């Protein structure tokens, strides 16, 4: 995977991910710190990835979700969002069945800052029951 700066959520390159499955990595454009690793195993790679770059309208329900998430510390809604001008993205289109495993491998390898389960290491793969 090669990191690229994507200037628009609707660029031709991003549009080409419609109806595809795979993984993506978001990192800080300047410090190169890996911020987030995600996946789609349901042929929604484009939608899953670009939700991290949506703008929030103060008059929408989305802004309420963002407020709850940021100020109350609850993890709801679309998840973390990033300024497209400040990040680089790498992605890999994969078969549906490979996306989750590759995401897990990348989380362990890259230790992304914003993934919930990253600090648990291999423990989050284990069945809790």
PDB file of C-alpha atoms in Angstrom:
ATOM      1  CA  UNK A   1       0.000   0.000   0.000  1.00  0.00           C
ATOM      2  CA  UNK A   2       1.214   3.453  -0.866  1.00  0.00           C
ATOM      3  CA  UNK A   3       0.152   6.552   1.051  1.00  0.00           C
ATOM      4  CA  UNK A   4      -1.392   9.324  -1.011  1.00  0.00           C
ATOM      5  CA  UNK A   5      -2.883  12.673  -0.344  1.00  0.00           C
ATOM      6  CA  UNK A   6      -6.493  12.670  -1.461  1.00  0.00           C
ATOM      7  CA  UNK A   7      -7.713  16.170  -2.159  1.00  0.00           C
ATOM      8  CA  UNK A   8     -11.410  15.427  -2.602  1.00  0.00           C
ATOM      9  CA  UNK A   9     -13.675  12.738  -1.161  1.00  0.00           C
ATOM     10  CA  UNK A  10     -15.275  12.363  -4.571  1.00  0.00           C
ATOM     11  CA  UNK A  11     -12.095  12.088  -6.660  1.00  0.00           C
ATOM     12  CA  UNK A  12     -12.054   9.531  -9.469  1.00  0.00           C
ATOM     13  CA  UNK A  13      -9.655   7.387  -7.480  1.00  0.00           C
ATOM     14  CA  UNK A  14     -12.040   7.226  -4.517  1.00  0.00           C
ATOM     15  CA  UNK A  15     -15.070   6.706  -6.761  1.00  0.00           C
ATOM     16  CA  UNK A  16     -13.325   3.642  -8.201  1.00  0.00           C
ATOM     17  CA  UNK A  17     -13.643   1.997  -4.759  1.00  0.00           C
ATOM     18  CA  UNK A  18     -17.433   1.838  -5.052  1.00  0.00           C
ATOM     19  CA  UNK A  19     -18.694  -1.723  -4.496  1.00  0.00           C
ATOM     20  CA  UNK A  20     -15.268  -2.966  -3.405  1.00  0.00           C
ATOM     21  CA  UNK A  21     -14.011  -4.525  -0.166  1.00  0.00           C
ATOM     22  CA  UNK A  22     -10.631  -3.926   1.418  1.00  0.00           C
ATOM     23  CA  UNK A  23      -8.631  -2.086   4.059  1.00  0.00           C
ATOM     24  CA  UNK A  24      -7.424   1.478   4.518  1.00  0.00           C
ATOM     25  CA  UNK A  25      -4.917   3.296   6.690  1.00  0.00           C
ATOM     26  CA  UNK A  26      -5.116   6.963   7.633  1.00  0.00           C
ATOM     27  CA  UNK A  27      -1.963   8.726   8.820  1.00  0.00           C
ATOM     28  CA  UNK A  28      -0.932  12.233   9.711  1.00  0.00           C
ATOM     29  CA  UNK A  29       0.500  13.885   6.619  1.00  0.00           C
ATOM     30  CA  UNK A  30       3.246  15.695   8.508  1.00  0.00           C
ATOM     31  CA  UNK A  31       4.290  13.482  11.431  1.00  0.00           C
ATOM     32  CA  UNK A  32       3.512  10.224   9.557  1.00  0.00           C
ATOM     33  CA  UNK A  33       1.831   8.856  12.713  1.00  0.00           C
ATOM     34  CA  UNK A  34      -0.716   6.169  11.834  1.00  0.00           C
ATOM     35  CA  UNK A  35      -4.069   7.386  13.084  1.00  0.00           C
ATOM     36  CA  UNK A  36      -6.565   4.740  12.044  1.00  0.00           C
ATOM     37  CA  UNK A  37      -6.873   1.394  10.274  1.00  0.00           C
ATOM     38  CA  UNK A  38     -10.250   0.340   8.913  1.00  0.00           C
ATOM     39  CA  UNK A  39     -11.860  -2.197   6.636  1.00  0.00           C
ATOM     40  CA  UNK A  40     -14.951  -3.034   4.671  1.00  0.00           C
ATOM     41  CA  UNK A  41     -15.840  -6.631   3.979  1.00  0.00           C
ATOM     42  CA  UNK A  42     -19.277  -5.714   2.613  1.00  0.00           C
ATOM     43  CA  UNK A  43     -18.336  -4.038  -0.682  1.00  0.00           C
ATOM     44  CA  UNK A  44     -18.606  -0.587   0.928  1.00  0.00           C
ATOM     45  CA  UNK A  45     -14.932   0.418   1.010  1.00  0.00           C
ATOM     46  CA  UNK A  46     -15.584   3.846  -0.498  1.00  0.00           C
ATOM     47  CA  UNK A  47     -18.398   4.723   1.928  1.00  0.00           C
ATOM     48  CA  UNK A  48     -16.613   3.261   4.932  1.00  0.00           C
ATOM     49  CA  UNK A  49     -13.435   5.184   4.174  1.00  0.00           C
ATOM     50  CA  UNK A  50     -14.918   8.576   3.284  1.00  0.00           C
ATOM     51  CA  UNK A  51     -17.120   8.695   6.371  1.00  0.00           C
ATOM     52  CA  UNK A  52     -13.926   9.676   8.206  1.00  0.00           C
ATOM     53  CA  UNK A  53     -13.789  12.871   6.138  1.00  0.00           C
ATOM     54  CA  UNK A  54     -17.384  14.045   6.285  1.00  0.00           C
ATOM     55  CA  UNK A  55     -18.046  17.605   7.326  1.00  0.00           C
ATOM     56  CA  UNK A  56     -20.365  18.252  10.225  1.00  0.00           C
ATOM     57  CA  UNK A  57     -23.261  20.636   9.798  1.00  0.00           C
ATOM     58  CA  UNK A  58     -24.124  22.349  13.076  1.00  0.00           C
ATOM     59  CA  UNK A  59     -27.830  22.050  12.270  1.00  0.00           C
ATOM     60  CA  UNK A  60     -27.796  18.304  11.760  1.00  0.00           C
ATOM     61  CA  UNK A  61     -28.205  15.235  13.903  1.00  0.00           C
ATOM     62  CA  UNK A  62     -24.612  14.393  12.985  1.00  0.00           C
ATOM     63  CA  UNK A  63     -23.354  17.426  14.899  1.00  0.00           C
ATOM     64  CA  UNK A  64     -25.268  16.217  17.959  1.00  0.00           C
ATOM     65  CA  UNK A  65     -23.592  12.829  17.640  1.00  0.00           C
ATOM     66  CA  UNK A  66     -20.208  14.532  17.341  1.00  0.00           C
ATOM     67  CA  UNK A  67     -20.914  16.585  20.471  1.00  0.00           C
ATOM     68  CA  UNK A  68     -21.906  13.477  22.430  1.00  0.00           C
ATOM     69  CA  UNK A  69     -18.833  11.651  21.229  1.00  0.00           C
ATOM     70  CA  UNK A  70     -16.326  14.417  21.906  1.00  0.00           C
ATOM     71  CA  UNK A  71     -17.667  15.890  25.124  1.00  0.00           C
ATOM     72  CA  UNK A  72     -19.225  12.868  26.778  1.00  0.00           C
ATOM     73  CA  UNK A  73     -16.672  10.349  25.542  1.00  0.00           C
ATOM     74  CA  UNK A  74     -19.203   8.007  23.952  1.00  0.00           C
ATOM     75  CA  UNK A  75     -18.242   6.158  20.791  1.00  0.00           C
ATOM     76  CA  UNK A  76     -21.300   6.499  18.566  1.00  0.00           C
ATOM     77  CA  UNK A  77     -22.051   7.737  15.092  1.00  0.00           C
ATOM     78  CA  UNK A  78     -19.732   7.551  12.122  1.00  0.00           C
ATOM     79  CA  UNK A  79     -16.562   7.312  14.140  1.00  0.00           C
ATOM     80  CA  UNK A  80     -13.563   9.607  14.192  1.00  0.00           C
ATOM     81  CA  UNK A  81     -13.272  12.207  11.484  1.00  0.00           C
ATOM     82  CA  UNK A  82     -10.139  13.766  10.040  1.00  0.00           C
ATOM     83  CA  UNK A  83      -9.319  16.861   8.033  1.00  0.00           C
ATOM     84  CA  UNK A  84      -8.554  15.629   4.524  1.00  0.00           C
ATOM     85  CA  UNK A  85      -5.861  18.304   4.157  1.00  0.00           C
ATOM     86  CA  UNK A  86      -3.930  16.952   7.148  1.00  0.00           C
ATOM     87  CA  UNK A  87      -3.840  13.235   6.372  1.00  0.00           C
ATOM     88  CA  UNK A  88      -2.640  10.700   3.821  1.00  0.00           C
ATOM     89  CA  UNK A  89      -4.505   7.539   2.948  1.00  0.00           C
ATOM     90  CA  UNK A  90      -3.357   4.126   1.834  1.00  0.00           C
ATOM     91  CA  UNK A  91      -5.807   1.422   0.830  1.00  0.00           C
ATOM     92  CA  UNK A  92      -5.859  -2.038  -0.614  1.00  0.00           C
ATOM     93  CA  UNK A  93      -8.765  -3.674  -2.376  1.00  0.00           C
ATOM     94  CA  UNK A  94      -9.117  -7.279  -1.210  1.00  0.00           C
ATOM     95  CA  UNK A  95     -11.604 -10.118  -1.460  1.00  0.00           C
ATOM     96  CA  UNK A  96     -14.350  -9.825   1.167  1.00  0.00           C
ATOM     97  CA  UNK A  97     -13.016 -12.755   3.153  1.00  0.00           C
ATOM     98  CA  UNK A  98      -9.537 -11.212   3.535  1.00  0.00           C
ATOM     99  CA  UNK A  99     -10.455  -7.705   4.728  1.00  0.00           C
ATOM    100  CA  UNK A 100     -11.011  -8.354   8.440  1.00  0.00           C
ATOM    101  CA  UNK A 101      -7.890 -10.468   8.861  1.00  0.00           C
ATOM    102  CA  UNK A 102      -5.744  -7.917   7.022  1.00  0.00           C
ATOM    103  CA  UNK A 103      -7.178  -5.105   9.140  1.00  0.00           C
ATOM    104  CA  UNK A 104      -6.326  -7.029  12.331  1.00  0.00           C
ATOM    105  CA  UNK A 105      -2.784  -7.663  11.077  1.00  0.00           C
ATOM    106  CA  UNK A 106      -2.319  -3.977  10.241  1.00  0.00           C
ATOM    107  CA  UNK A 107      -3.633  -2.850  13.641  1.00  0.00           C
ATOM    108  CA  UNK A 108      -1.054  -5.055  15.362  1.00  0.00           C
ATOM    109  CA  UNK A 109       1.761  -4.024  13.025  1.00  0.00           C
ATOM    110  CA  UNK A 110       1.042  -0.269  12.831  1.00  0.00           C
ATOM    111  CA  UNK A 111      -0.427   0.390  16.302  1.00  0.00           C
ATOM    112  CA  UNK A 112      -2.788   3.154  15.116  1.00  0.00           C
ATOM    113  CA  UNK A 113      -3.516   5.916  17.595  1.00  0.00           C
ATOM    114  CA  UNK A 114      -7.313   5.907  17.228  1.00  0.00           C
ATOM    115  CA  UNK A 115      -8.291   2.241  16.919  1.00  0.00           C
ATOM    116  CA  UNK A 116     -10.166   1.086  20.012  1.00  0.00           C
ATOM    117  CA  UNK A 117      -8.649  -2.396  20.384  1.00  0.00           C
ATOM    118  CA  UNK A 118      -5.033  -1.650  19.496  1.00  0.00           C
ATOM    119  CA  UNK A 119      -3.688  -1.788  23.048  1.00  0.00           C
ATOM    120  CA  UNK A 120      -5.147  -5.202  23.698  1.00  0.00           C
ATOM    121  CA  UNK A 121      -2.828  -6.775  21.141  1.00  0.00           C
ATOM    122  CA  UNK A 122      -3.807 -10.277  20.173  1.00  0.00           C
ATOM    123  CA  UNK A 123      -6.319 -10.473  23.006  1.00  0.00           C
ATOM    124  CA  UNK A 124      -9.105  -8.896  20.996  1.00  0.00           C
ATOM    125  CA  UNK A 125      -9.116 -11.841  18.581  1.00  0.00           C
ATOM    126  CA  UNK A 126      -9.997 -14.272  21.340  1.00  0.00           C
ATOM    127  CA  UNK A 127     -13.569 -15.359  21.956  1.00  0.00           C
ATOM    128  CA  UNK A 128     -14.629 -13.868  25.314  1.00  0.00           C
ATOM    129  CA  UNK A 129     -16.972 -16.780  26.102  1.00  0.00           C
TER     130      UNK A 129
END
